[in-house]
Each structure stands twice: as structure tokens, then as C-alpha cells.
XYZ file of C-alpha atoms in Angstrom:
562
model
C -23.664 -73.757 93.869
C -25.897 -76.145 95.831
C -27.578 -73.155 97.445
C -28.510 -71.883 94.023
C -30.114 -75.164 93.069
C -32.182 -75.136 96.245
C -33.267 -71.580 95.557
C -35.168 -72.794 92.543
C -37.515 -74.933 94.619
C -37.526 -73.523 98.158
C -39.847 -70.555 97.818
C -42.760 -71.942 99.900
C -40.731 -72.276 103.097
C -39.029 -68.954 102.524
C -42.301 -67.138 102.021
C -43.836 -68.585 105.162
C -40.956 -67.199 107.206
C -41.139 -63.915 105.323
C -44.797 -63.476 106.275
C -44.072 -63.742 110.008
C -41.017 -61.499 109.919
C -42.745 -58.920 107.705
C -45.778 -58.641 109.982
C -43.616 -58.199 113.075
C -41.413 -55.599 111.384
C -44.385 -53.526 110.202
C -45.841 -53.403 113.690
C -42.576 -52.489 115.336
C -41.458 -49.646 113.115
C -42.683 -46.234 112.140
C -42.758 -46.887 108.417
C -42.953 -44.375 105.575
C -45.760 -44.476 102.978
C -44.902 -45.787 99.526
C -43.881 -43.102 97.037
C -45.418 -42.933 93.571
C -43.209 -44.758 91.094
C -42.734 -43.993 87.407
C -42.709 -46.630 84.674
C -40.916 -45.541 81.492
C -42.269 -46.965 78.230
C -42.353 -46.203 74.514
C -45.010 -44.055 72.929
C -47.704 -45.634 70.788
C -51.113 -47.175 71.274
C -49.814 -50.760 71.400
C -47.423 -50.149 74.289
C -49.984 -48.052 76.182
C -52.450 -50.936 76.272
C -49.770 -53.300 77.558
C -48.436 -50.920 80.190
C -51.948 -50.168 81.432
C -52.558 -53.893 81.883
C -49.340 -54.280 83.903
C -50.189 -51.156 85.880
C -53.574 -52.624 86.839
C -52.100 -56.027 87.785
C -49.591 -54.406 90.148
C -52.232 -52.107 91.606
C -54.678 -54.939 92.210
C -52.230 -57.609 93.372
C -49.701 -55.485 95.272
C -51.426 -52.159 95.894
C -48.527 -50.543 94.029
C -49.247 -47.135 92.501
C -47.334 -46.758 89.233
C -47.467 -43.747 86.951
C -46.567 -44.494 83.309
C -44.393 -42.029 81.408
C -44.465 -42.495 77.650
C -41.472 -41.226 75.676
C -40.026 -41.658 72.213
C -37.772 -44.646 71.591
C -34.514 -42.708 71.618
C -35.390 -40.957 74.886
C -36.207 -44.270 76.553
C -32.816 -45.650 75.582
C -31.098 -42.544 76.959
C -33.012 -42.762 80.242
C -32.089 -46.430 80.581
C -28.396 -45.921 79.799
C -28.256 -43.011 82.264
C -30.093 -45.081 84.936
C -32.685 -42.314 85.195
C -35.757 -44.405 85.976
C -37.660 -46.347 88.631
C -39.020 -49.004 86.280
C -38.798 -49.549 82.517
C -40.857 -51.672 80.162
C -38.302 -52.998 77.666
C -37.260 -55.964 75.570
C -34.164 -57.760 74.336
C -33.590 -59.890 71.278
C -30.675 -62.314 70.809
C -27.630 -61.158 68.874
C -26.188 -64.672 68.412
C -27.238 -68.244 69.190
C -25.737 -68.796 72.623
C -27.216 -68.136 76.094
C -24.481 -65.559 76.682
C -26.351 -63.205 74.349
C -28.854 -62.822 77.200
C -26.846 -63.688 80.276
C -23.853 -61.375 79.949
C -26.103 -58.295 79.980
C -26.167 -58.200 83.769
C -22.551 -58.585 84.784
C -21.388 -55.905 87.211
C -20.727 -52.661 85.374
C -21.915 -54.042 82.036
C -22.875 -51.425 79.436
C -26.382 -52.893 79.107
C -26.828 -53.428 82.850
C -29.385 -50.638 83.172
C -30.694 -51.793 86.601
C -27.124 -51.434 87.996
C -27.404 -54.852 89.616
C -24.236 -56.415 90.973
C -23.638 -59.958 92.179
C -20.169 -61.494 92.464
C -21.448 -65.074 92.173
C -23.301 -64.217 88.971
C -20.193 -62.526 87.556
C -18.131 -65.629 88.287
C -20.647 -67.898 86.586
C -20.646 -65.765 83.452
C -16.854 -65.665 83.499
C -16.868 -69.467 83.564
C -19.207 -69.560 80.573
C -17.007 -67.108 78.684
C -13.718 -68.871 79.328
C -14.648 -72.537 79.065
C -14.745 -74.542 75.834
C -16.537 -77.473 77.488
C -20.150 -76.915 76.478
C -21.526 -78.994 79.335
C -19.735 -76.849 81.915
C -20.636 -73.637 80.065
C -24.322 -74.486 79.965
C -24.391 -75.519 83.617
C -22.788 -72.223 84.635
C -25.401 -70.292 82.687
C -28.221 -72.410 84.093
C -27.111 -71.483 87.594
C -26.775 -67.846 86.511
C -30.384 -67.887 85.281
C -31.551 -69.203 88.648
C -29.649 -66.479 90.472
C -31.011 -63.808 88.143
C -34.575 -64.938 88.885
C -33.873 -65.058 92.617
C -32.467 -61.512 92.676
C -34.876 -60.214 90.016
C -33.287 -56.981 88.766
C -35.457 -57.674 85.738
C -38.773 -59.500 85.619
C -39.463 -61.369 82.357
C -43.097 -61.213 81.233
C -43.432 -62.815 77.812
C -41.519 -64.283 74.919
C -42.748 -62.357 71.934
C -44.448 -63.763 68.885
C -45.420 -61.495 66.037
C -48.181 -61.612 63.477
C -48.239 -59.559 60.316
C -50.490 -58.644 57.467
C -48.292 -59.204 54.440
C -49.213 -58.947 50.795
C -49.039 -62.378 49.131
C -46.986 -61.033 46.230
C -43.955 -60.543 48.546
C -41.433 -63.368 48.201
C -38.241 -64.319 50.099
C -38.957 -61.850 52.895
C -36.875 -63.535 55.607
C -37.511 -62.939 59.302
C -34.872 -64.017 61.806
C -35.006 -64.651 65.532
C -31.270 -64.007 66.018
C -29.447 -60.868 64.882
C -31.029 -58.358 62.509
C -34.825 -58.856 62.550
C -35.409 -58.959 58.778
C -33.269 -59.941 55.796
C -34.407 -58.289 52.550
C -31.385 -58.933 50.330
C -33.195 -61.716 48.483
C -36.734 -60.295 48.671
C -38.780 -59.551 45.556
C -42.380 -59.215 44.405
C -44.301 -61.488 42.076
C -47.858 -60.668 41.066
C -48.096 -57.134 42.454
C -51.153 -55.331 41.018
C -49.774 -53.000 38.372
C -46.865 -55.282 37.585
C -43.426 -56.212 38.900
C -41.338 -54.345 36.357
C -40.097 -51.978 39.045
C -39.318 -53.936 42.202
C -40.161 -52.058 45.404
C -41.641 -52.408 48.886
C -43.541 -49.943 51.056
C -42.876 -50.707 54.729
C -43.234 -49.162 58.174
C -40.347 -48.769 60.645
C -42.738 -47.555 63.397
C -40.009 -45.308 64.839
C -37.236 -42.986 63.746
C -33.939 -44.965 63.691
C -32.014 -43.516 66.655
C -28.512 -44.309 65.385
C -27.260 -45.652 62.032
C -23.592 -45.669 63.062
C -22.617 -49.374 63.396
C -20.099 -48.609 66.155
C -22.652 -47.016 68.480
C -26.060 -48.345 67.410
C -27.953 -50.454 69.961
C -31.579 -50.810 68.798
C -33.402 -53.149 66.422
C -34.954 -50.335 64.366
C -31.480 -49.065 63.452
C -30.150 -52.628 63.102
C -32.787 -53.243 60.425
C -31.407 -50.432 58.265
C -27.733 -51.123 59.021
C -28.110 -54.791 58.086
C -29.499 -53.706 54.717
C -26.753 -51.172 54.008
C -23.601 -52.788 55.429
C -21.969 -56.171 55.093
C -19.309 -57.801 57.216
C -17.275 -60.964 56.981
C -20.308 -63.258 56.815
C -24.030 -62.950 56.072
C -26.465 -65.631 57.224
C -27.899 -67.234 54.082
C -31.620 -67.893 53.401
C -31.296 -71.338 54.988
C -29.949 -69.809 58.201
C -26.401 -71.058 57.614
C -23.033 -69.312 57.681
C -20.936 -70.391 54.711
C -17.732 -69.173 53.100
C -18.365 -66.578 50.430
C -21.693 -65.472 51.927
C -20.311 -61.954 52.408
C -16.866 -60.335 52.253
C -14.911 -63.358 53.520
C -14.494 -65.884 50.714
C -12.403 -68.192 52.877
C -11.013 -68.538 56.397
C -8.688 -70.728 58.387
C -8.976 -71.402 62.126
C -5.995 -72.387 64.276
C -6.119 -75.719 66.170
C -6.573 -73.908 69.502
C -9.547 -71.942 68.149
C -7.999 -68.567 68.973
C -6.740 -67.379 65.589
C -8.739 -66.753 62.408
C -7.341 -65.651 59.060
C -9.953 -64.338 56.603
C -9.425 -63.857 52.861
C -11.552 -60.987 51.545
C -13.154 -60.600 48.135
C -12.912 -57.516 45.941
C -15.692 -55.174 47.044
C -16.451 -51.458 46.996
C -18.085 -48.820 49.134
C -20.912 -46.844 47.581
C -18.502 -43.930 47.009
C -16.264 -46.152 44.877
C -13.531 -46.786 47.465
C -12.393 -50.411 47.853
C -13.388 -52.299 50.989
C -10.169 -53.501 52.595
C -8.988 -55.376 55.662
C -8.008 -52.007 57.133
C -11.695 -51.028 57.178
C -12.310 -53.861 59.641
C -9.291 -52.924 61.747
C -10.417 -49.296 61.932
C -14.051 -50.160 62.723
C -13.277 -52.739 65.405
C -10.750 -50.472 67.091
C -13.283 -47.642 66.984
C -15.947 -49.792 68.681
C -13.557 -50.860 71.453
C -12.081 -47.372 71.936
C -13.463 -46.028 75.266
C -13.676 -42.557 73.700
C -16.342 -43.871 71.324
C -18.475 -44.928 74.312
C -20.046 -47.790 72.365
C -22.734 -49.568 74.374
C -21.980 -52.721 72.395
C -18.204 -52.646 72.966
C -18.638 -55.674 75.227
C -19.626 -57.831 72.255
C -16.058 -57.317 70.999
C -14.531 -58.658 74.218
C -13.804 -61.994 72.541
C -10.986 -60.154 70.730
C -7.565 -60.173 72.358
C -7.111 -57.188 74.707
C -10.537 -55.712 73.837
C -11.918 -55.668 77.370
C -8.719 -54.246 78.829
C -8.624 -51.468 76.236
C -12.292 -50.604 76.619
C -11.829 -50.297 80.382
C -9.244 -47.502 79.988
C -10.197 -44.036 81.220
C -9.725 -41.304 78.584
C -9.258 -38.616 81.246
C -6.834 -40.615 83.330
C -4.940 -42.560 80.685
C -4.882 -39.990 77.891
C -5.143 -40.222 74.128
C -1.639 -41.525 73.439
C -1.946 -44.437 75.842
C -5.301 -45.427 74.358
C -4.002 -45.093 70.788
C -1.037 -47.314 71.668
C -3.278 -49.857 73.375
C -5.605 -50.039 70.367
C -2.669 -51.275 68.293
C -2.626 -54.397 70.500
C -6.260 -55.284 69.743
C -6.557 -58.752 68.218
C -7.228 -57.622 64.664
C -4.601 -57.023 61.983
C -4.574 -56.342 58.244
C -1.886 -58.609 56.772
C -2.595 -57.033 53.392
C -5.566 -55.341 51.714
C -7.427 -58.664 51.378
C -6.214 -60.628 54.404
C -7.520 -60.072 57.930
C -5.997 -61.817 60.934
C -8.105 -62.025 64.106
C -6.790 -63.200 67.475
C -9.258 -64.034 70.234
C -8.746 -63.637 73.948
C -10.058 -67.162 74.344
C -11.770 -69.647 72.024
C -15.389 -68.708 71.280
C -17.504 -71.345 69.493
C -19.931 -68.631 68.343
C -17.356 -66.187 66.933
C -18.237 -66.613 63.247
C -21.862 -65.730 63.970
C -20.659 -62.627 65.820
C -18.974 -61.347 62.668
C -22.395 -60.869 61.031
C -23.444 -58.592 63.900
C -23.797 -54.836 63.416
C -20.852 -53.759 65.591
C -18.516 -55.954 63.510
C -19.306 -54.145 60.240
C -16.345 -52.471 58.466
C -16.105 -48.674 58.188
C -14.039 -46.461 55.834
C -11.838 -44.289 58.036
C -11.663 -41.314 55.657
C -15.448 -40.953 55.448
C -16.103 -41.428 59.170
C -13.416 -38.911 60.117
C -14.707 -36.435 57.520
C -18.100 -36.239 59.254
C -16.946 -36.935 62.806
C -19.778 -37.153 65.336
C -22.335 -36.493 62.599
C -21.376 -39.611 60.621
C -24.562 -41.478 59.614
C -26.761 -38.667 60.951
C -28.188 -37.990 57.478
C -28.421 -39.735 54.124
C -25.568 -37.691 52.672
C -23.281 -38.392 55.630
C -22.858 -42.147 55.268
C -21.710 -44.779 52.839
C -22.742 -48.388 52.289
C -21.147 -51.644 51.203
C -24.276 -53.791 51.541
C -27.244 -54.560 49.269
C -28.863 -51.108 49.666
C -27.939 -47.493 50.317
C -29.866 -44.756 52.138
C -30.802 -42.187 49.489
C -33.290 -40.096 51.478
C -33.975 -39.604 55.176
C -36.616 -37.133 56.281
C -36.247 -37.453 60.032
C -39.377 -38.598 61.812
C -41.219 -39.081 58.522
C -39.614 -41.409 55.971
C -36.431 -43.218 54.982
C -35.704 -44.572 51.499
C -33.310 -47.345 50.519
C -32.279 -47.988 46.937
C -30.314 -50.845 45.442
C -26.569 -50.320 45.845
C -25.017 -50.581 42.351
C -21.510 -51.045 43.804
C -22.501 -54.055 45.959
C -20.432 -57.122 45.042
C -23.538 -59.339 44.794
C -25.863 -56.761 43.218
C -27.112 -59.393 40.752
C -28.835 -61.210 43.650
C -30.664 -58.062 44.816
C -33.979 -57.750 42.972
C -35.574 -54.934 44.971
C -34.758 -51.542 43.488
C -36.326 -49.441 46.246
C -37.651 -49.790 49.801
C -39.717 -46.935 51.203
C -40.051 -46.839 54.992
C -42.670 -44.793 56.809
C -42.347 -44.069 60.540
C -45.896 -44.557 61.802
C -46.400 -45.542 65.430
C -50.217 -45.523 65.300
C -51.444 -48.951 64.252
C -54.828 -47.721 63.074
C -53.129 -45.436 60.589
C -50.801 -48.219 59.457
C -53.702 -50.613 58.804
C -55.601 -47.947 56.859
C -52.555 -47.457 54.633
C -52.215 -51.215 54.200
C -55.892 -51.502 53.228
C -55.353 -48.793 50.599
C -52.328 -50.602 49.193
C -49.897 -47.951 50.431
C -48.114 -50.350 52.834
C -47.118 -53.882 51.855
C -46.550 -55.208 55.381
C -47.884 -54.123 58.760
C -47.761 -55.590 62.238
C -50.923 -57.075 63.699
C -51.387 -56.073 67.325
C -54.038 -57.433 69.669
C -56.738 -54.820 69.031
C -56.735 -55.599 65.298
C -56.664 -59.392 65.515
C -60.507 -59.623 65.702
C -60.674 -57.653 62.448
C -57.870 -59.235 60.459
C -56.694 -62.344 62.312
C -58.477 -64.777 59.977
C -57.477 -63.064 56.737
C -55.439 -65.043 54.228
C -52.808 -62.299 54.225
C -52.254 -62.636 57.981
C -49.230 -64.670 59.030
C -49.213 -67.346 61.722
C -47.590 -66.368 65.059
C -43.834 -66.227 64.644
C -41.485 -66.309 67.666
C -38.909 -63.596 67.086
C -36.574 -64.556 69.942
C -37.298 -61.477 72.056
C -38.142 -61.399 75.734
C -40.063 -58.447 77.198
C -39.670 -57.532 80.826
C -39.710 -54.912 83.557
C -36.375 -53.482 84.651
C -36.055 -52.051 88.143
C -33.391 -49.592 89.202
C -31.629 -51.429 92.015
C -30.257 -48.146 93.374
C -33.722 -46.794 94.177
C -34.913 -46.777 97.828
C -37.496 -49.478 97.137
C -36.043 -51.583 94.346
C -32.681 -52.060 95.992
C -34.461 -54.831 97.910
C -34.527 -58.171 96.055
C -37.703 -59.284 97.857
C -39.571 -56.275 96.496
C -38.324 -56.977 93.000
C -39.189 -60.656 93.212
C -42.671 -59.730 94.475
C -43.249 -57.620 91.375
C -42.574 -60.667 89.232
C -44.824 -62.957 91.245
C -47.697 -60.449 91.032
C -47.812 -60.510 87.223
C -50.170 -62.981 85.579
C -48.176 -63.809 82.473
C -50.716 -66.205 81.013
C -53.529 -63.684 81.368
C -51.328 -60.979 79.856
C -50.586 -63.147 76.809
C -54.171 -64.366 76.369
C -56.137 -61.201 77.106
C -53.752 -58.377 76.217
C -51.308 -59.578 73.546
C -53.463 -62.186 71.798
C -50.737 -62.696 69.198
C -49.281 -66.086 70.076
C -46.710 -64.766 72.573
C -46.143 -67.082 75.533
C -45.372 -66.519 79.240
C -41.653 -66.037 79.899
C -40.776 -68.399 82.729
C -37.090 -67.443 82.462
C -35.063 -64.687 80.824
C -33.378 -66.572 77.957
C -35.768 -67.153 75.055
C -36.635 -70.640 73.694
C -34.928 -69.941 70.342
C -31.499 -70.156 72.005
C -29.750 -73.508 71.695
C -28.175 -75.530 74.486
C -24.621 -75.965 73.231
C -24.335 -79.330 74.979
C -27.512 -81.043 73.760
C -28.615 -79.025 70.742
C -32.010 -78.659 72.409
C -33.567 -75.340 73.523
C -31.664 -73.967 76.512
C -34.943 -73.306 78.368
C -35.322 -77.057 78.813
C -32.209 -77.016 80.986
C -33.382 -73.974 82.953
C -36.892 -75.069 83.854
C -39.604 -72.697 85.050
C -38.186 -69.975 87.279
C -41.275 -67.748 87.116
C -44.936 -68.868 87.296
C -47.251 -68.491 84.319
C -50.037 -67.220 86.578
C -49.772 -64.720 89.427
C -49.019 -65.995 92.929
C -50.701 -63.127 94.764
C -50.318 -64.449 98.307
C -46.607 -65.083 97.901
C -46.113 -61.733 96.177
C -47.804 -59.804 98.992
C -45.822 -61.583 101.673
C -42.502 -60.892 99.978
C -43.541 -57.333 99.186
C -44.415 -56.526 102.804
C -41.167 -57.990 104.097
C -39.004 -56.211 101.561
C -40.720 -52.866 102.110
C -40.374 -53.132 105.883
C -36.652 -53.793 105.518
C -36.362 -50.528 103.582
C -38.545 -48.547 106.010
C -41.769 -48.466 103.998
C -45.251 -49.482 105.143
C -47.044 -52.182 103.165
C -49.928 -50.925 101.007
C -53.575 -51.404 101.869
C -55.426 -53.805 99.623
C -59.006 -53.285 98.499
């Protein structure tokens, strides 16, 4: 690991050698011209402005010709999961408060490893972090993994996102979270709304159509927002950000001395169709998520359960249905009775309780899911709920309506009777609706900050825990070279991007893991242990040197700079 520590500081000497080798290689070989590369990004005026800024930085600093391709959110996710891209502009938010929520994305063969990067040393470091209860050793392994990730650069972090909103002052207890589901509305209400508060409601904007409201297969924050409002698992993070007994379906739990066995006692609760919520609903749901036939992208988050990884790795074509069904019975989850759930972990996980509030860990009623099959949760009348709200209307691409769930065990704490979501990507339209009183909250992007940034209804910048970055397909002829990928990262002026393009309080991402994540050893932000692995401002000379060397190694001529 000493080599990894040196890698953090030894770029100057490396780049000097790279310049000499790159120049000699370019002169000696008959090199091909650079092909045009495509950058996949979401539709919408906000993303277009950001992508155009990145496009211009890479053109100016590296002579790299990139053609943006704007697609809807669901299509982008499909292209990423199918590895059908050159570059992608994407983001990731933390699912739980541990560096693993970022770091285990890029293990070899990982479901979220869209760049298809593979590094045995990195895999070993993450394995150490997963299997070790010593927080000092865990954090050191992940620090070294961060350094290696920056050195190899399958992804290039750009900024840690902060958000600003215009929010009506009559909205109360509207809780935003940096970890897990982005917004908690269970306790929200209005006080002082013009026209009165007799009927409690909110008019909000999802921006996009939710791609997938099935907890077993959902992967995106838009869907997570709705699922968090309509489902409830063993625990729910309370308004103070704590996990306490009785916060959700688990009224009590016991943990074995070795930290590998949990026994949860469940409260009486019902699904929106009147069926009781039982321990078997958790067993069915967790088995379904791990089942390789489900093809859940988030199955890996269940790997803390005994036998989960082994089961998920089975091949349906090779192993067959019976073998998989038998294996699922060995998963570390068992219903001792209707109100008692026993969970056995593969190894102790200090963050396990927080995982149980995550979307993939939600219970599901087997009879309803099997009734609708692959179309479960595809429409309002093809799903049930056991959380604070239920989906009562879903006009795809247009609107989605939540209403208070009368069968929810804690319905007395839910004051909102209705939440109406629009799906408006255009920010100008959203602000016009807000100004007319037809939206109660709207995001404040950079182009509207001069207009509304000083208003009393505009929130201060709020760090939401997300990191935004460029992914590069490491199987492509150009991006299979780590020097090329690293050059891309050095050519981006993160500070300029935050100051001139975002203008919302976001800050340059000098590593992948966001500052909201805690160092399990010290209790301080984990980024303090990592240090700065990427510069805030562009290092153009170093980027060009690395770029030329990497291209020559792959048989491409360096670009001509204006």
C-alpha cells in the first residue's frame, strides 16, 4: 500500500516523464485521429447549461470534441446499466452514513459499476472494509481505495452538490436529508396558507417521471422519493435524524454479542388493501431482491445478509429455478412468527440498522406482487402501500398524486391529506407556476438566482450529500487508458464550474466520497482523512501531457490546440 500513498503526491515527476515519452511516441507512430465522442446526459435546460460548460472546458483545455446526447432519465439509466456510452454526466447520493455507500460501487462486476472498471487491489481494499469491525482499519482501507480510484479515474468527480429552493413560508416540518431518501414529508404540514389550512396539501414538482416504483428494482432518487412516502420498513429516521425503536414497524430489537444476529419484534400494521403486514412480507421482499431472476441493481446492498452474495451470483440459465429457490431458503432472514423477524448477517455491519430504512429493504405482500407480476407498481392501481401515503393517481409523464394512507399505523402523525406532484423539467415553467401559487416548492438553478436569490422565500445552500461526475466507459478504445481518463479530470476547472455555472453553493469535489459521510474512527467527515485527490482549478499543462501520452499508447494522435 506504500505505492498508493506515494501516488497521491507524485504527479509532478510522473507528468514530466510522461511528456517526454508522449512526444517521442507521437513522432514515431502513424497515429489515428481522435473519433468524436458522445456524452450522455439528462434532458432539461439545467443539465444542458452544465454539460455545455464541461464540453467547452474539454474542448479548450484538451482539444477534445464531445457531442452531447440528451435523453430522458429512464433512458440514461438504461444506457448506463447496459454500458452503452462513451461518457455520462451522472450523480450519486449516499444511501447510508458510511464511506462504503460510495466506495463499493466500483468493485469488479458490481451492478452499479457502469464504467466496467476492474482493479484487484481496489477490490481487496473494499473487501477489507466490508469484513473488518475495526473502524480504524476500515477507514484506512477506504482511504487507500479513494486514492486508487482517483489514480485510475474511471469516474471524474466534479462537484459536491448544494441545492437552493424557493419554498413557501407556510410549509412546516419539510425535512430534507443528505443520506437515503431525499425528502421526508411524513411530518410536514402547512400553517398560514392563503385560503386557510383546513385541507392540508402540497403542490410539488418531481421534475421527471418516476422510472420504477417497485422497491426491489428501483434505483433512482425520483422513485425513492415516492417509495419512501408510500412504504415503511423496520425503521424510519426521525425528525432529529436518529434511528430509535418504534420509529417504524420494529418496536424492539435485540442484537447478539457478535453483532451478526438481529431479532426484530414487529407492531400490528396493515397494507392499504387491509392485509396485515407480517414478518413474512420482509422475508419475501428480501429474497425477491437477492433473487438473480429479479435482476435488482441494488441486490448488492443486501450482501450483508448471510448467503446473499452467493445466491445473487447464481446463474438462472445454468443453475435453474429449483436450485435458486432452494438457495433462497438459506438467506439470512426468517419469520419466527407473524411479528418476529430474525436476521443473520454474513459478517457484523455497524451500519445495518440504517440500511433497514433503505428502499430495497421495504416489505412487500407476496399475493399482490405475484398478482401483477412484472407490472407490479407500474400504475396507481397495481400497487399497495404501508407507509404514510398511497398513490391514488398516476398520469404518466404528467402528474402523480399521493393521499394520506388511512391504514397507516401512525396516521395520526400525518397531517398532509394530499400531495400533488407535477413532472416539469423546464425551470422557467416551474418558476412561473410557483409565482402564481400553483407550486409550493421549486428548485433554484443558476439562471434564476439573479432573479430570486435574495428573496425571503429562498433557502440557503443545502448540501444534499450528492457528488456529480463524469463516467467513462473503460472498454472504449480511448477510455481504457487511465492516463486519458485522469487527463479529463485534470482539465476540468471545478471552482470555475461551481462559481460561474452552478452558482448555488455547490463546492468542488476533490474526491469521490461526499463531506456528509462520517469517518467511523474519528466521527469527523471522511474527506478529512482522504485529502485533496483532485485540484479545484484545472491543471491544463499536466492534463495535456497525460492526454498525449495516453492517446499515443492507444494509437491516437494528440489533438491540435488553438
